[in-house]
XYZ file of C-alpha atoms in Angstrom:
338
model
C 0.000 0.000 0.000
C 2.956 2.692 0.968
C 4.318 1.883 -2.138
C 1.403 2.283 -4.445
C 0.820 5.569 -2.205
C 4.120 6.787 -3.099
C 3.559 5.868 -6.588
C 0.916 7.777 -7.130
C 1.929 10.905 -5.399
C 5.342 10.550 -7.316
C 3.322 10.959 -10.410
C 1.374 13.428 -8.861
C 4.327 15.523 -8.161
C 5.677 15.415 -11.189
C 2.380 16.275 -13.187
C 1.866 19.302 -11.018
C 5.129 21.138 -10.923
C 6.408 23.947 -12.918
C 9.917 23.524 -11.517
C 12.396 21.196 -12.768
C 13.978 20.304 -9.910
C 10.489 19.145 -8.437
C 9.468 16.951 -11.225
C 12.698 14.838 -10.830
C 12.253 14.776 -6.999
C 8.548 13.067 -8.615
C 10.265 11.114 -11.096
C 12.962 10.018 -8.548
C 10.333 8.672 -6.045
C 8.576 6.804 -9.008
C 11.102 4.941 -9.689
C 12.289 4.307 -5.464
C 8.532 3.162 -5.206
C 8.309 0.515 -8.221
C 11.559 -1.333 -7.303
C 9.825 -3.312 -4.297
C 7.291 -3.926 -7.031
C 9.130 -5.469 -9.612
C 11.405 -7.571 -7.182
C 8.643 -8.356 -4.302
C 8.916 -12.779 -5.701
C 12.565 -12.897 -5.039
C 13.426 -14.707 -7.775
C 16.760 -14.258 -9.579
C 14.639 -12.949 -12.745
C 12.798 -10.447 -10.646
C 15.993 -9.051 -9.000
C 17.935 -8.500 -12.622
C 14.727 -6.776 -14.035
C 14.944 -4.192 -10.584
C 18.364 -3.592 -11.090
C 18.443 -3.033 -15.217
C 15.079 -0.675 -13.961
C 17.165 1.469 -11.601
C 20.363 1.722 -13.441
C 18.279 3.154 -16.547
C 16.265 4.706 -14.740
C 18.823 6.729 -12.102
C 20.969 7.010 -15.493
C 17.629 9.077 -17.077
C 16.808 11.059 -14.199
C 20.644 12.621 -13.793
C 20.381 13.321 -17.616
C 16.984 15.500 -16.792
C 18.668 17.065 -14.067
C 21.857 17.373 -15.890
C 19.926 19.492 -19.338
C 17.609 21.393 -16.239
C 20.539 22.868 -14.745
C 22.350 23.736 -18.138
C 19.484 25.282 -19.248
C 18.986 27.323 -16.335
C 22.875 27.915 -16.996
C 22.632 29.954 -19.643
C 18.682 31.189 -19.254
C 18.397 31.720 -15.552
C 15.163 30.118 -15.982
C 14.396 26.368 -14.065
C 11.015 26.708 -15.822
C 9.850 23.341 -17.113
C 8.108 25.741 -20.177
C 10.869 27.463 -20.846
C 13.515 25.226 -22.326
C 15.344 27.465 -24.425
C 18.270 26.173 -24.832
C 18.746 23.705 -27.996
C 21.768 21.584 -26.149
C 19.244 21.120 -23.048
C 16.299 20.417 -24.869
C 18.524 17.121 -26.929
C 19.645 16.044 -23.737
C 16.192 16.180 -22.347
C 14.858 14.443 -25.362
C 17.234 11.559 -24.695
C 16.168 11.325 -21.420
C 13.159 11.109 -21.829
C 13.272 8.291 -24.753
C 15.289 6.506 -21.730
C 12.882 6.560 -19.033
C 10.210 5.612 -21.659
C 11.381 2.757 -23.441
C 11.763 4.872 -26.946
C 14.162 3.133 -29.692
C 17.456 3.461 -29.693
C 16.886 3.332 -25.852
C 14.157 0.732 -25.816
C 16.361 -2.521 -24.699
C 15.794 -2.603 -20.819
C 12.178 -2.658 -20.959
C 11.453 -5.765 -22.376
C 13.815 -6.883 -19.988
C 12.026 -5.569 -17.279
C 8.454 -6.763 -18.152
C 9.407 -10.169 -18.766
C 11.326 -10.102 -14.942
C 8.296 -8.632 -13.045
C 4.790 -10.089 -12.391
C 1.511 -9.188 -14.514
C 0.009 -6.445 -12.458
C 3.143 -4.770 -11.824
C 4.091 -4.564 -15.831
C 0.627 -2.975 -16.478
C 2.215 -0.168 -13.968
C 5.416 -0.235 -16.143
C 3.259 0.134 -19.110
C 0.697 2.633 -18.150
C 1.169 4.668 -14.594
C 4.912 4.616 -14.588
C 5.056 6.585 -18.291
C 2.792 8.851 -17.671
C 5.163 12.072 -15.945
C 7.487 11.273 -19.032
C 4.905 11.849 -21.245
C 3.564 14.855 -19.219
C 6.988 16.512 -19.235
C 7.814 15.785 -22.905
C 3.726 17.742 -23.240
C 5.207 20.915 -21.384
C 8.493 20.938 -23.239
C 7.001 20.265 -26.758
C 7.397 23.611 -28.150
C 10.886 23.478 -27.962
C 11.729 19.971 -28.812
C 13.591 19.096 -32.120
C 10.693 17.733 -35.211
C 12.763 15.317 -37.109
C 14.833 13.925 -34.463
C 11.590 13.037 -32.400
C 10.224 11.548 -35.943
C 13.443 9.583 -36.185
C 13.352 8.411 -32.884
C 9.421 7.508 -33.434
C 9.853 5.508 -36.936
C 12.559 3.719 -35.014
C 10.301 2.746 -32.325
C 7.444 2.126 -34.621
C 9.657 -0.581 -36.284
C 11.560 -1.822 -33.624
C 8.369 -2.141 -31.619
C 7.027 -4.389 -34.658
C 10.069 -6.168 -35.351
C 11.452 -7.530 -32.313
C 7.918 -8.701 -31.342
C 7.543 -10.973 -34.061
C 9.172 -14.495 -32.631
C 8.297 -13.434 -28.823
C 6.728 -16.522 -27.295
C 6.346 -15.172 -23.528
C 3.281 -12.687 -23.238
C 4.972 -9.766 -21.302
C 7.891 -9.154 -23.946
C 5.112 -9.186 -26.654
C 3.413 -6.184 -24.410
C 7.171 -4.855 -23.649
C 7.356 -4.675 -27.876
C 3.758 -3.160 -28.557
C 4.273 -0.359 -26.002
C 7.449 0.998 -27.412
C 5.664 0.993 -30.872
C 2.705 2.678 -29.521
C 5.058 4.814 -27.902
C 6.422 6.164 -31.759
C 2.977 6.711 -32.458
C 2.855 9.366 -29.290
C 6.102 11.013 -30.000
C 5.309 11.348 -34.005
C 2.831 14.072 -33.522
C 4.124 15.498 -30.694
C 5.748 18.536 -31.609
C 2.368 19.092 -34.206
C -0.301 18.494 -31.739
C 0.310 17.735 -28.056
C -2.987 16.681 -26.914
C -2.978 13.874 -29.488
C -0.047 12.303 -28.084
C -2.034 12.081 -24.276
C -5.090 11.377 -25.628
C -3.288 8.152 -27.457
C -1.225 7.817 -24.143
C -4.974 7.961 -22.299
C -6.059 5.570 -25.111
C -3.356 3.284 -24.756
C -3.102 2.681 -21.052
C -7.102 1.766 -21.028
C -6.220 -1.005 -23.742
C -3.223 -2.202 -22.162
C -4.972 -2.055 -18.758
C -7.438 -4.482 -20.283
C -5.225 -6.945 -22.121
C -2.912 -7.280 -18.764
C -5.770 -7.735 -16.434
C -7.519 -10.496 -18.602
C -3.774 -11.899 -18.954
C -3.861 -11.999 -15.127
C -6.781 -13.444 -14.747
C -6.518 -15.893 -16.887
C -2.708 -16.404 -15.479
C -1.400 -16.031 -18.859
C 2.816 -15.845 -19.565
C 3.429 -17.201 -22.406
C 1.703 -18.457 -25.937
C 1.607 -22.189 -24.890
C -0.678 -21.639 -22.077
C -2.722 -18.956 -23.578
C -3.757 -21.880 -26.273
C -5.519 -23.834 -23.418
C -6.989 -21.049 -21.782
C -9.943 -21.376 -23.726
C -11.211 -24.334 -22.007
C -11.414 -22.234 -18.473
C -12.675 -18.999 -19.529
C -14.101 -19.127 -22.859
C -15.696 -15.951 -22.788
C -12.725 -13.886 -21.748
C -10.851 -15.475 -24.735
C -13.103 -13.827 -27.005
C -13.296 -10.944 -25.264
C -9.419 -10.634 -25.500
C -9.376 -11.149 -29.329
C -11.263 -7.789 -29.713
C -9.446 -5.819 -26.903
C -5.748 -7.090 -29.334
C -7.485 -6.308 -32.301
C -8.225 -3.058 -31.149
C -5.113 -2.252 -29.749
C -3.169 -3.279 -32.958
C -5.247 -0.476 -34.243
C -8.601 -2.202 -36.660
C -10.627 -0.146 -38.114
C -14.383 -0.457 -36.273
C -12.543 -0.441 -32.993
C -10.998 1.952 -29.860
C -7.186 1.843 -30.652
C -8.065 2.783 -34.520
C -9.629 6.522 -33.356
C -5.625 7.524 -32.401
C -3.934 6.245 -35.529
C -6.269 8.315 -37.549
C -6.429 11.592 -36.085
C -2.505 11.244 -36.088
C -2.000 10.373 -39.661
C -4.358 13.249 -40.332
C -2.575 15.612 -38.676
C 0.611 14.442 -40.164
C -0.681 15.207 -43.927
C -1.934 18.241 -42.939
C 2.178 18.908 -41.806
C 3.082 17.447 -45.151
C 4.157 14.746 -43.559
C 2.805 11.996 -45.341
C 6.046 9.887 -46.289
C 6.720 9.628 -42.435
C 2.680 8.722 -41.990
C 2.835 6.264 -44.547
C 5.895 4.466 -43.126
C 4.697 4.602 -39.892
C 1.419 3.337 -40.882
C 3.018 0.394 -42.736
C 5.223 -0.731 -39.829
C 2.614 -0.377 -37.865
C 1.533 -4.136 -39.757
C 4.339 -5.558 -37.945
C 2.380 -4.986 -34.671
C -0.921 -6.227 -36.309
C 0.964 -9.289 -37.060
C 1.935 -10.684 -33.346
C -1.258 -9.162 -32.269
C -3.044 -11.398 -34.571
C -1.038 -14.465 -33.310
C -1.798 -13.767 -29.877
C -5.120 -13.367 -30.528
C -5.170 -16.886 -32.552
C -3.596 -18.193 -29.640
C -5.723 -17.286 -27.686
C -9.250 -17.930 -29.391
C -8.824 -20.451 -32.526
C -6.056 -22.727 -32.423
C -6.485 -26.202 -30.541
C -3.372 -27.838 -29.324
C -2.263 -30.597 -31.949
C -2.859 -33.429 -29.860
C -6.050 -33.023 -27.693
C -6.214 -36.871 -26.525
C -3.217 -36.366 -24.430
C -3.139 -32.399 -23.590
C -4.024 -31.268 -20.295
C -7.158 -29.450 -20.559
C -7.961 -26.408 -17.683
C -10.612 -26.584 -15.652
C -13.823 -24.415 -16.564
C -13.975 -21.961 -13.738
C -17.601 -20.233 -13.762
C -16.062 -17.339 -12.059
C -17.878 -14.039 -13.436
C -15.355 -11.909 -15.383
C -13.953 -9.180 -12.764
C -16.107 -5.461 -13.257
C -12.574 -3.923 -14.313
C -12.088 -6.004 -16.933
C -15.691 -5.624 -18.197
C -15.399 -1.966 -18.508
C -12.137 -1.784 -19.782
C -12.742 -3.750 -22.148
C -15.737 -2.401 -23.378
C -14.571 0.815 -23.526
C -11.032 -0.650 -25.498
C -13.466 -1.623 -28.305
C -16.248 0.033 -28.391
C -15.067 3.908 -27.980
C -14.201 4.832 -31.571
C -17.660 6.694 -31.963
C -16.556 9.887 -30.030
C -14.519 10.509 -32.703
C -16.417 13.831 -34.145
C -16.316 14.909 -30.439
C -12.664 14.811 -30.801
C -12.251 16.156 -34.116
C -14.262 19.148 -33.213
């Protein structure tokens, strides 16, 4: 409980402050309050994945601190708004890519997931990138354009890459959320609120597939092709929440993708949409074969395979609204658009 508190009022911080120095003292205690988290089993796996989290993440946080003070160097300002200075504002960019999990700096986070259990990677995923992604909102105006689209097609296609042969369930999250990640940082310098209203988008989706994964106790593809025997209806439920979060058309996760590849050709940026839109197929792909796993394929030999018991346990309220909002939100569109 103290460290879900501290969580939460780490984030808090952060999201509130107009002073640099505070939102790393919020960023700081994030990261102090997730360790216990990640590492609470004690198994050798859950140690490594605290200690790769607190190396990158310590290694982040001096590199905020580090472009904060040079900016306020040469400025005299230590107002988050008023990043000035163009060495700061790289530094901060690369900082930020760190703590998130952005390509070139994406390689601990996979790590990470795969070390901790279920309900503490959803955190990872969602709560823990969320003052990142609030700072990067307040510094936008003075953030470089085509380095954050390089850095964003990179993640885009790492994201969808790397996830292809993943067998174990939490790296094939890991892999989706730095590609959703591009997305965000594509259109940030063009349109802010896009990026946290796919952040907001996101984290609901994610939220959804993690908790069903948990309920289900779901880590890797083998056992996901027999959970259909103990909760049939949370299989199928699951096949629409991945669908949507790859991004299909009649669903939730499609409603981000195409305001941001609108806004991008309206910036005459419609090379960089159409990559990203094409490596965003990558993604679809493992989404597809988790959702396959999960709802159509039958293990090859069914004389012999260990079915799961049927538990008539009524899906959790969380789940249930999660999940219907992951799929069925994409009509709020024109509310958006206007």
């Amino acid at each position: 409980l103290i460290f879900i508190i501290s969580l939460f009022l780490g984030t808090t911080i952060t999201i509130s402050s107009n002073h640099w120095v505070m939102a790393w003292t919020g960023l700081a205690i994030n990261t102090l309050a997730i360790l216990p988290l990640i590492s609470k089993s004690h198994h050798p796996r859950a140690v490594e994945a605290a200690t790769k989290y607190f190396l990158v993440q310590a290694t982040a946080s001096t590199l905020v601190l580090f472009s904060s003070m040079t900016n306020a160097w040469y400025t005299g300002q230590w107002d988050i708004t008023q990043l000035t200075h163009s060495t700061s504002s790289l530094i901060l960019t690369a900082a930020i890519s760190m703590k998130l999990g952005l390509a070139p700096f994406h390689f601990w986070f996979p790590e990470v997931l795969q070390g901790s259990p279920l309900t503490t990677g959803l955190l990872l995923s969602t709560v823990m990138k969320f003052p990142p992604i609030t700072l990067l909102f307040m510094t936008s105006q003075s953030l470089n354009p085509s380095l954050l689209t390089v850095l964003a097609i990179l993640s885009v296609a790492m994201g969808g890459w790397m996830g292809l042969n993943q067998t174990q369930t939490r790296k094939i999250m890991a892999f989706s959320s730095i590609a959703h990640l591009g997305w965000m940082t594509i259109i940030l310098v063009y349109y802010p609120k896009l990026t946290l209203l796919n952040f907001y988008l996101y984290a609901m989706m994610t939220a959804a597939v993690f908790l069903t994964l948990n309920s289900m106790k779901v880590l890797k593809l083998s056992t996901l092709m027999t959970a259909w025997t103990k909760a049939p209806s949370l299989s199928t439920i699951l096949l629409l929440t991945l669908l949507s979060l790859a991004g299909l058309p009649p669903l939730t996760g499609f409603l981000p993708k195409w305001l941001i590849i609108q806004e991008l050709t309206k910036q005459d940026m419609a090379p960089a949409a159409m990559i990203i839109s094409l490596l965003s197929l990558l993604g679809l792909f493992f989404y597809l074969r988790l959702a396959y796993c999960a709802t159509i394929t039958l293990p090859p030999h069914t004389t012999n395979h260990m079915k799961q018991w049927h538990i008539n346990k009524p899906i959790s309220p969380s789940i249930a609204v999660l999940t219907t909002l992951s799929i069925m939100l994409l009509p709020i569109s024109p509310m958006l658009a206007t």
